[in-house]
Amino acid sequence: MAESMITTTAWVPRGFAAPFPSRYNFDEAEFERIAELAKLQLDDANDDLEEARAGGAGDEDEDENGESTDGGAATEEKEDTTTTPAKENNKTEDIDINDADLKEYDLEHYDDDDDDVHGQRMDMFGNIKSLAYYESNKEDPYITIPDEQDQEEEDREELQILATDNMLLAAKVEDELAHLEVYVYEDEADNLYVHHDIMLPAIPLCLEWLDVPVSKPGVEKDSVANFVAIGTMDPDIEVWDLDTVDCLYPNAILGQGGNLQDQEKKKKKKKSKKANDEYHVDAVLSLAANRKHRNLLASASADKTVKLWDLNTAKCAKSYSYHTDKVCSLAWHAAESTVLLSGSYDRTVVAADMRAPDAKTPRWGVESDVENVKWDPHDSNFFYVSTEKGIIHYFDIRNIPSSPSASKPVWTLQAHDESLSSFDINAHVPGFMATGSTDKTVKLWNIQPSGPAMVVSRNLDIGRIFSANFAPDAEVAFRLAVAGSKGTMHVWDTSTNAAVRQAFAHKIAAGPTDNVEERLVGVADDESSEDDRSEDEDDEEDSGDSMDED
């Protein structure tokens, strides 16, 4: 495995990021909040420490008893030896501070504070008697260092995000350290840079942007915000504020790590690995925010369950067990906002109404493990499913099979020869689809009534593809963010590709035959680039590996 890789990405639509993100303020109130969130972890650590001490207490008592029986003579000798220096010290003469030679140094007033400290002359050294010092740099006319206000203004300008900028989130693993990189993409300037980053506790597997504030003091729960939920190899889901830089701890933790209820009952027992209705007990593989019911977040886990979280309370509202294996992908229906699509390693896809957990759910089957599921943004009666064998299925939700094995898709596409790890449907350009695979290629497709046709296939030199997402805004609809196993992020302006301009000429300002230079904007990762050769050599061995937990 390469030393650096990006496991998943997510766009933030324009207009949601704060124009001037604030820096993290670690005051007393914030300290108390962190202490409450971390209380369970601290209690677990203290319990382990007490157990370790209790286990070693018997041995320590035996050692102490052994020393007390035969160490009496030694202690007496020590007492005799320690009294000798004391006797010698008593023989020393007392210092007379009235001695004539000491009076000139005025030792009696040596520690007294002077009343006038402004512009004092430094007479300690004879050759610099004219040198003066000041309590504050503002009083010294020779100090020209900018004051704190000027520095804060400069920092504020550096963090500024324009209304025409897009935030782009990348979950990155680098040298066994995991963090979230928050990029800013300036389309007009062809510029992509890291704005700030957030340290994560474990390898990140999924991201979901949230437009609702979560556990943010002084902010109304139904106001518009800029947050992100992150699922990792740990069972807890962390929620972070993207408009605050240099945060030390998440705003909320969805799971056992953030549950302060019944704390006394949990102190003496280890965390349960058995699936339950309150929190996940295994890696979180997918997240989906409900855009109509903004306080709802769905999560899928390797513990085979789907959970629905209330972001206003940071608690699990309901748990569902529709699958017999790990659940790896989720998608809410655009029109029927209570219907959730879920895909699993049990090779089935379920469309369930979250209001009726006990109702019989329609189920479709595919030939191999599901990788991703998505609803068609242009016709909500259809949905897409990608699989481990590089195939995309297009299903009609109205055509419910009698059993998963009897499923009949509208069409099936062998898009790649290896795992189809990521794909996206352009929300602003009907029929425009992008697919990414562990075979290192990104392919663009034109979906017509007769079926999909490939427009172009590219190797962007970013290793195995783990994420490919179109930008969410109409102004940048043709921008495709692609990332993978080499740890680099690229934004490809697909409208500058001649084949794309020919296929979607009705949606592009430039003519299909215009000579336009192809645009690919990225931020190079120097460390990961050193490992490119070794990764290429080992690609045949590793290319079949999946990003999700085995």
XYZ file of C-alpha atoms in Angstrom, residues 23-532:
510
model
C -9.968 30.293 14.452
C -10.587 27.805 17.232
C -11.002 29.450 20.644
C -10.022 27.136 23.489
C -11.663 28.885 26.425
C -13.052 27.508 29.672
C -16.452 26.719 28.183
C -14.824 24.787 25.328
C -12.673 22.896 27.811
C -15.768 21.821 29.742
C -17.475 20.698 26.502
C -14.492 18.570 25.497
C -14.253 17.110 28.978
C -17.878 15.972 28.772
C -17.465 14.432 25.302
C -14.298 12.609 26.363
C -15.628 11.475 29.730
C -16.375 7.902 28.683
C -12.931 7.428 27.170
C -11.260 8.842 30.262
C -13.304 6.628 32.564
C -12.373 3.560 30.536
C -8.696 4.482 30.792
C -8.986 5.067 34.549
C -10.723 1.722 35.034
C -7.930 -0.031 33.171
C -5.358 1.769 35.294
C -7.096 0.793 38.541
C -7.255 -2.829 37.424
C -3.552 -2.797 36.623
C -2.746 -1.299 40.020
C -4.966 -3.807 41.818
C -3.249 -6.680 40.038
C 0.195 -5.527 41.146
C -0.771 -4.548 44.700
C -0.111 -8.012 46.144
C 3.428 -8.157 44.827
C 4.226 -4.706 46.162
C 2.977 -5.636 49.662
C 5.211 -8.697 49.755
C 8.240 -6.650 48.770
C 7.531 -4.031 51.427
C 7.145 -6.665 54.153
C 10.420 -8.283 53.204
C 12.309 -5.044 53.432
C 10.848 -4.124 56.836
C 12.091 -7.321 58.573
C 15.787 -7.053 57.846
C 16.279 -3.418 56.984
C 16.318 -2.024 60.566
C 20.069 -1.876 60.922
C 20.436 -0.182 57.597
C 17.973 2.532 58.523
C 19.805 3.210 61.773
C 23.035 3.602 59.865
C 21.347 6.009 57.475
C 20.149 8.108 60.408
C 23.651 8.315 61.803
C 25.121 9.367 58.490
C 22.481 11.988 57.858
C 23.084 13.669 61.196
C 26.758 14.242 60.490
C 26.333 16.957 57.840
C 23.811 18.694 60.061
C 26.308 18.943 62.897
C 28.920 20.312 60.541
C 26.479 22.946 59.258
C 25.838 24.106 62.803
C 29.515 24.871 63.185
C 29.449 27.351 60.277
C 29.451 31.002 61.256
C 26.424 33.238 60.644
C 26.803 35.871 57.894
C 26.865 39.413 59.236
C 24.922 41.626 56.794
C 26.228 44.717 58.614
C 29.727 43.965 57.522
C 31.374 47.053 56.043
C 32.351 45.264 52.846
C 28.731 44.110 52.207
C 26.982 47.381 53.016
C 27.914 48.948 49.701
C 25.815 46.274 47.890
C 22.684 47.111 49.967
C 21.598 43.479 50.201
C 18.745 44.315 52.583
C 16.862 46.016 49.708
C 18.070 43.707 46.947
C 14.599 42.192 46.259
C 12.579 45.391 46.640
C 10.511 46.474 43.590
C 11.064 49.907 42.168
C 7.970 52.099 41.822
C 9.019 53.831 38.632
C 9.661 51.256 35.922
C 8.890 53.349 32.840
C 11.992 54.146 30.859
C 14.410 53.056 33.602
C 18.100 53.507 32.925
C 20.040 50.269 32.995
C 22.939 51.205 35.271
C 23.903 47.608 35.933
C 26.586 47.778 33.293
C 28.847 50.800 33.236
C 29.297 51.018 29.485
C 25.531 51.192 28.612
C 24.241 53.660 31.214
C 22.097 55.453 28.656
C 20.114 52.306 27.633
C 16.407 52.369 28.627
C 13.775 49.612 28.683
C 9.963 49.623 28.414
C 7.243 47.387 29.744
C 5.434 47.274 26.391
C 6.667 47.372 22.807
C 4.048 50.034 22.118
C 5.925 52.442 24.423
C 9.237 51.848 22.669
C 9.531 54.191 19.674
C 12.145 51.938 18.039
C 9.943 48.811 17.904
C 8.087 48.587 14.576
C 6.696 45.041 14.804
C 2.993 44.952 13.753
C 0.630 44.712 16.682
C -1.789 41.827 17.280
C -4.655 43.581 15.535
C -2.697 43.894 12.291
C -1.647 40.254 12.520
C -5.234 39.128 13.065
C -6.312 41.121 10.022
C -3.667 39.425 7.876
C -4.730 35.985 9.120
C -8.346 36.845 8.403
C -7.548 37.763 4.814
C -5.563 34.552 4.315
C -8.562 32.462 5.419
C -11.057 34.326 3.237
C -13.348 32.243 0.999
C -15.106 33.996 -1.871
C -18.692 33.407 -2.955
C -17.390 31.950 -6.232
C -15.144 29.430 -4.452
C -15.994 25.790 -3.806
C -14.834 23.813 -0.807
C -13.648 20.311 -1.608
C -13.163 17.763 1.196
C -10.668 14.896 0.985
C -10.219 12.129 3.566
C -6.519 11.332 3.504
C -4.233 8.721 5.034
C -0.567 9.691 5.116
C 2.230 7.817 6.889
C -0.286 5.989 9.093
C -1.882 9.322 10.106
C -5.444 10.143 9.084
C -6.788 13.634 8.494
C -9.394 15.574 6.540
C -7.986 18.082 4.055
C -10.271 21.032 3.322
C -9.442 22.375 -0.157
C -10.601 25.590 -1.782
C -11.163 25.422 -5.533
C -10.994 28.728 -7.434
C -12.383 27.894 -10.846
C -11.613 31.178 -12.603
C -8.009 31.156 -11.380
C -7.440 27.407 -11.990
C -6.292 27.181 -8.391
C -6.685 24.357 -5.868
C -5.098 24.625 -2.429
C -5.444 23.232 1.098
C -7.248 25.766 3.285
C -6.921 23.821 6.567
C -7.024 20.252 7.817
C -8.554 18.224 10.654
C -6.866 15.320 12.431
C -8.901 12.094 12.559
C -8.706 9.155 14.999
C -8.771 6.361 12.401
C -8.717 5.635 8.660
C -11.634 7.575 7.093
C -14.007 5.645 4.847
C -16.854 8.062 4.052
C -17.805 11.750 4.166
C -21.126 13.582 4.100
C -21.499 17.345 3.963
C -24.150 18.777 6.303
C -25.972 22.111 6.009
C -27.287 22.030 9.592
C -25.396 23.101 12.760
C -24.655 20.264 15.174
C -23.981 21.035 18.849
C -22.861 24.583 18.059
C -23.533 26.967 20.975
C -25.440 30.155 20.237
C -26.761 28.948 16.855
C -30.356 28.025 16.060
C -30.821 24.348 15.180
C -32.658 25.102 11.935
C -30.157 27.690 10.675
C -27.867 27.107 7.686
C -24.349 25.919 8.503
C -21.276 24.221 7.035
C -20.482 20.919 8.749
C -19.177 17.483 7.780
C -19.871 13.997 9.151
C -17.000 11.516 8.920
C -17.182 7.734 9.145
C -13.981 5.815 9.908
C -12.756 2.345 10.807
C -13.950 3.206 14.330
C -17.671 2.713 15.045
C -18.215 6.353 16.063
C -19.188 9.122 13.616
C -17.521 12.509 14.132
C -19.201 15.797 13.168
C -16.951 18.830 12.573
C -17.562 22.519 11.890
C -15.855 23.417 8.588
C -16.015 27.149 9.353
C -13.699 26.815 12.367
C -9.968 26.390 11.773
C -7.568 24.419 14.016
C -10.273 22.548 15.953
C -9.036 20.063 18.551
C -12.209 18.043 19.030
C -15.397 17.430 17.011
C -18.627 19.278 17.733
C -20.408 15.974 18.270
C -19.743 12.233 18.281
C -22.539 9.960 17.081
C -22.097 6.645 18.848
C -20.920 5.206 22.124
C -18.040 7.660 22.317
C -20.500 10.546 22.609
C -23.109 8.827 24.803
C -23.048 10.190 28.344
C -26.274 8.468 29.398
C -26.127 5.539 31.804
C -22.452 6.226 32.280
C -22.262 4.611 35.718
C -23.577 1.342 34.286
C -20.897 1.254 31.578
C -17.888 2.040 33.725
C -17.162 -1.540 34.715
C -17.739 -3.259 31.374
C -15.951 -3.117 28.070
C -17.569 -1.772 24.908
C -19.950 -4.311 23.417
C -19.195 -5.738 19.970
C -22.763 -6.981 19.539
C -25.015 -5.022 17.163
C -27.618 -2.962 19.021
C -30.178 -0.187 18.511
C -28.124 2.664 20.027
C -24.802 2.821 18.191
C -22.566 1.060 15.666
C -20.030 -1.505 16.856
C -17.968 -1.744 13.667
C -16.567 0.468 10.899
C -18.892 3.063 9.330
C -18.879 2.549 5.547
C -21.417 5.094 4.256
C -23.294 8.237 5.312
C -26.308 9.975 3.727
C -27.845 13.283 4.844
C -31.542 13.884 4.238
C -31.819 17.223 2.388
C -35.527 17.709 3.195
C -35.489 16.559 6.812
C -32.200 18.270 7.524
C -31.754 16.927 11.040
C -31.665 13.300 9.838
C -28.465 11.426 8.951
C -28.371 7.775 7.880
C -25.299 5.603 8.421
C -24.316 2.152 7.159
C -21.835 -0.087 8.923
C -19.866 -3.293 8.747
C -22.004 -4.458 11.690
C -24.748 -5.124 9.046
C -27.070 -2.393 10.333
C -28.387 0.947 9.065
C -28.946 3.636 11.682
C -30.902 6.878 11.583
C -29.490 9.742 13.660
C -31.197 12.880 14.932
C -28.565 15.612 14.582
C -30.465 17.923 16.941
C -29.904 15.509 19.821
C -26.875 13.578 18.446
C -28.720 10.343 19.290
C -29.724 7.279 17.291
C -33.434 7.512 16.487
C -33.839 4.071 14.893
C -31.812 1.036 13.820
C -32.600 -1.207 10.828
C -31.384 -4.682 9.882
C -32.258 -5.227 6.238
C -29.061 -7.040 5.209
C -27.124 -10.155 6.138
C -23.672 -8.716 5.407
C -21.859 -5.374 5.611
C -23.873 -2.390 4.375
C -21.612 -0.234 2.177
C -23.727 2.439 0.452
C -26.793 4.626 1.121
C -28.882 7.144 -0.864
C -32.061 9.063 0.024
C -34.832 9.379 -2.552
C -35.107 12.930 -3.908
C -38.923 13.123 -3.972
C -40.011 10.532 -1.390
C -37.739 11.854 1.330
C -38.377 8.969 3.750
C -37.281 6.246 1.305
C -33.677 5.101 1.713
C -31.737 2.965 -0.771
C -29.094 0.656 0.730
C -26.549 -1.657 -0.879
C -24.683 -4.494 0.819
C -21.986 -7.122 0.455
C -24.820 -9.657 0.565
C -25.283 -8.672 -3.122
C -28.686 -7.085 -2.617
C -30.145 -3.561 -2.759
C -33.095 -2.555 -0.581
C -35.431 0.445 -0.931
C -37.095 0.919 2.457
C -39.442 3.500 3.937
C -37.866 4.557 7.224
C -41.321 5.244 8.683
C -42.273 1.545 8.413
C -39.325 -0.494 9.733
C -41.393 -3.689 10.012
C -42.901 -3.541 6.537
C -41.764 -5.899 3.784
C -39.130 -4.121 1.680
C -38.495 -4.512 -2.069
C -35.150 -6.123 -2.774
C -33.012 -6.378 -5.929
C -30.050 -8.677 -6.519
C -26.756 -8.246 -8.412
C -23.962 -10.606 -9.460
C -21.312 -9.517 -6.886
C -20.695 -7.290 -3.857
C -22.289 -3.852 -4.135
C -19.906 -0.886 -4.197
C -22.224 2.152 -4.581
C -25.904 2.998 -5.093
C -27.389 6.265 -6.441
C -30.796 7.528 -7.499
C -31.178 8.989 -10.974
C -31.342 12.778 -10.347
C -33.334 13.287 -13.561
C -35.913 10.526 -13.044
C -36.573 9.413 -9.482
C -38.143 6.135 -10.640
C -34.719 4.712 -11.473
C -31.512 3.990 -9.576
C -27.938 2.862 -10.327
C -25.883 0.122 -8.666
C -22.139 -0.446 -9.161
C -20.458 -3.707 -8.209
C -17.110 -5.202 -7.384
C -16.865 -6.743 -10.874
C -16.960 -3.346 -12.604
C -20.602 -3.557 -13.682
C -23.316 -0.878 -13.436
C -26.983 -1.907 -13.226
C -29.850 0.475 -13.976
C -33.092 -0.540 -12.207
C -36.686 0.670 -12.362
C -38.055 0.851 -8.799
C -41.549 0.138 -10.124
C -40.402 -3.260 -11.390
C -40.087 -5.153 -8.086
C -38.807 -8.737 -8.489
C -40.353 -11.683 -6.682
C -36.867 -12.533 -5.382
C -33.428 -10.912 -5.690
C -32.336 -13.570 -8.179
C -35.213 -12.624 -10.470
C -34.114 -8.976 -10.773
C -34.206 -7.538 -14.294
C -32.357 -4.250 -14.832
C -33.300 -1.843 -17.616
C -29.717 -2.131 -18.836
C -26.360 -3.436 -17.620
C -22.957 -1.929 -18.418
C -19.558 -3.599 -18.048
C -17.841 -0.271 -17.401
C -14.495 -1.588 -16.084
C -12.651 -4.873 -15.810
C -11.890 -4.306 -12.110
C -13.878 -3.036 -9.138
C -16.019 0.016 -9.939
C -15.069 1.868 -6.762
C -16.807 5.173 -7.549
C -19.268 6.722 -9.995
C -21.402 9.842 -10.215
C -24.345 11.142 -12.236
C -24.207 14.795 -13.249
C -27.163 16.608 -11.665
C -27.101 19.476 -14.208
C -26.282 17.650 -17.455
C -28.760 14.824 -18.169
C -27.149 11.589 -19.315
C -23.618 12.528 -18.201
C -22.003 9.831 -16.035
C -18.454 9.386 -14.704
C -16.981 6.108 -13.428
C -13.726 5.385 -11.618
C -12.082 2.045 -10.989
C -9.126 0.361 -9.340
C -7.828 -0.162 -12.894
C -6.627 3.502 -12.621
C -8.952 4.831 -15.325
C -11.736 7.408 -15.283
C -14.413 7.002 -17.950
C -17.083 9.457 -19.062
C -20.367 8.161 -20.478
C -23.313 9.522 -22.447
C -26.489 7.741 -21.331
C -28.986 7.686 -24.183
C -32.411 5.985 -24.431
C -30.722 3.063 -26.157
C -28.160 2.736 -23.361
C -24.830 4.232 -22.254
C -22.013 4.963 -24.695
C -18.450 5.750 -23.641
C -17.271 9.260 -24.506
C -13.678 9.191 -23.253
C -11.376 7.126 -21.026
C -8.433 8.709 -19.213
C -5.621 7.658 -16.896
C -5.017 10.779 -14.786
C -1.904 9.353 -13.104
C -3.374 9.378 -9.600
C -3.234 5.623 -9.021
C -6.249 3.453 -8.322
C -9.396 5.590 -8.362
C -11.267 5.710 -5.066
C -13.455 8.775 -5.646
C -14.956 10.629 -8.626
C -17.560 13.342 -8.003
C -19.082 16.108 -10.122
C -19.253 19.625 -8.662
C -22.700 20.450 -7.244
C -23.182 23.937 -8.747
C -24.468 24.701 -12.246
C -21.597 27.164 -12.882
C -19.044 24.353 -12.479
C -21.220 21.421 -13.521
C -18.534 19.897 -15.775
C -15.823 19.894 -13.049
C -15.005 16.380 -11.874
C -12.993 15.843 -8.652
C -10.916 12.667 -8.848
C -8.648 11.162 -6.159
C -7.035 7.837 -5.411
C -4.181 5.746 -4.121
C -1.390 8.249 -4.832
C -2.800 10.750 -2.367
C -3.365 13.573 -4.869
C -6.519 15.490 -5.712
C -7.342 16.654 -9.249
C -10.222 18.683 -10.639
C -10.803 17.878 -14.301
C -12.769 20.382 -16.374
C -14.385 17.822 -18.629
C -15.926 20.524 -20.822
C -12.443 21.194 -22.225
C -12.261 17.669 -23.647
C -13.083 17.555 -27.353
C -15.113 14.335 -27.136
C -17.193 15.691 -24.245
C -17.858 18.936 -26.131
C -19.035 16.895 -29.096
C -21.353 14.691 -27.018
C -22.830 17.461 -24.859
C -22.587 20.449 -27.221
C -26.032 21.684 -26.216
C -24.826 22.185 -22.626
C -21.436 23.805 -23.293
C -20.862 27.448 -24.210
C -17.885 26.652 -26.411
C -18.610 25.050 -29.768
C -17.870 21.357 -30.307
C -15.147 22.140 -32.824
C -13.533 25.050 -30.961
C -9.889 24.583 -30.065
C -9.933 24.598 -26.249
C -6.965 23.585 -24.103
C -7.839 20.789 -21.701
C -7.818 21.804 -18.017
C -6.685 19.585 -15.153
C -6.118 21.390 -11.835
C -4.372 19.644 -8.973
C -2.177 19.915 -5.899
C 0.889 17.692 -6.151
C 1.874 15.523 -3.184
C 5.670 15.392 -3.164
C 5.969 12.504 -0.737
C 3.458 10.295 -2.490
C 5.034 10.964 -5.881
C 8.225 9.281 -4.661
C 6.271 6.070 -4.243
C 4.671 6.107 -7.700
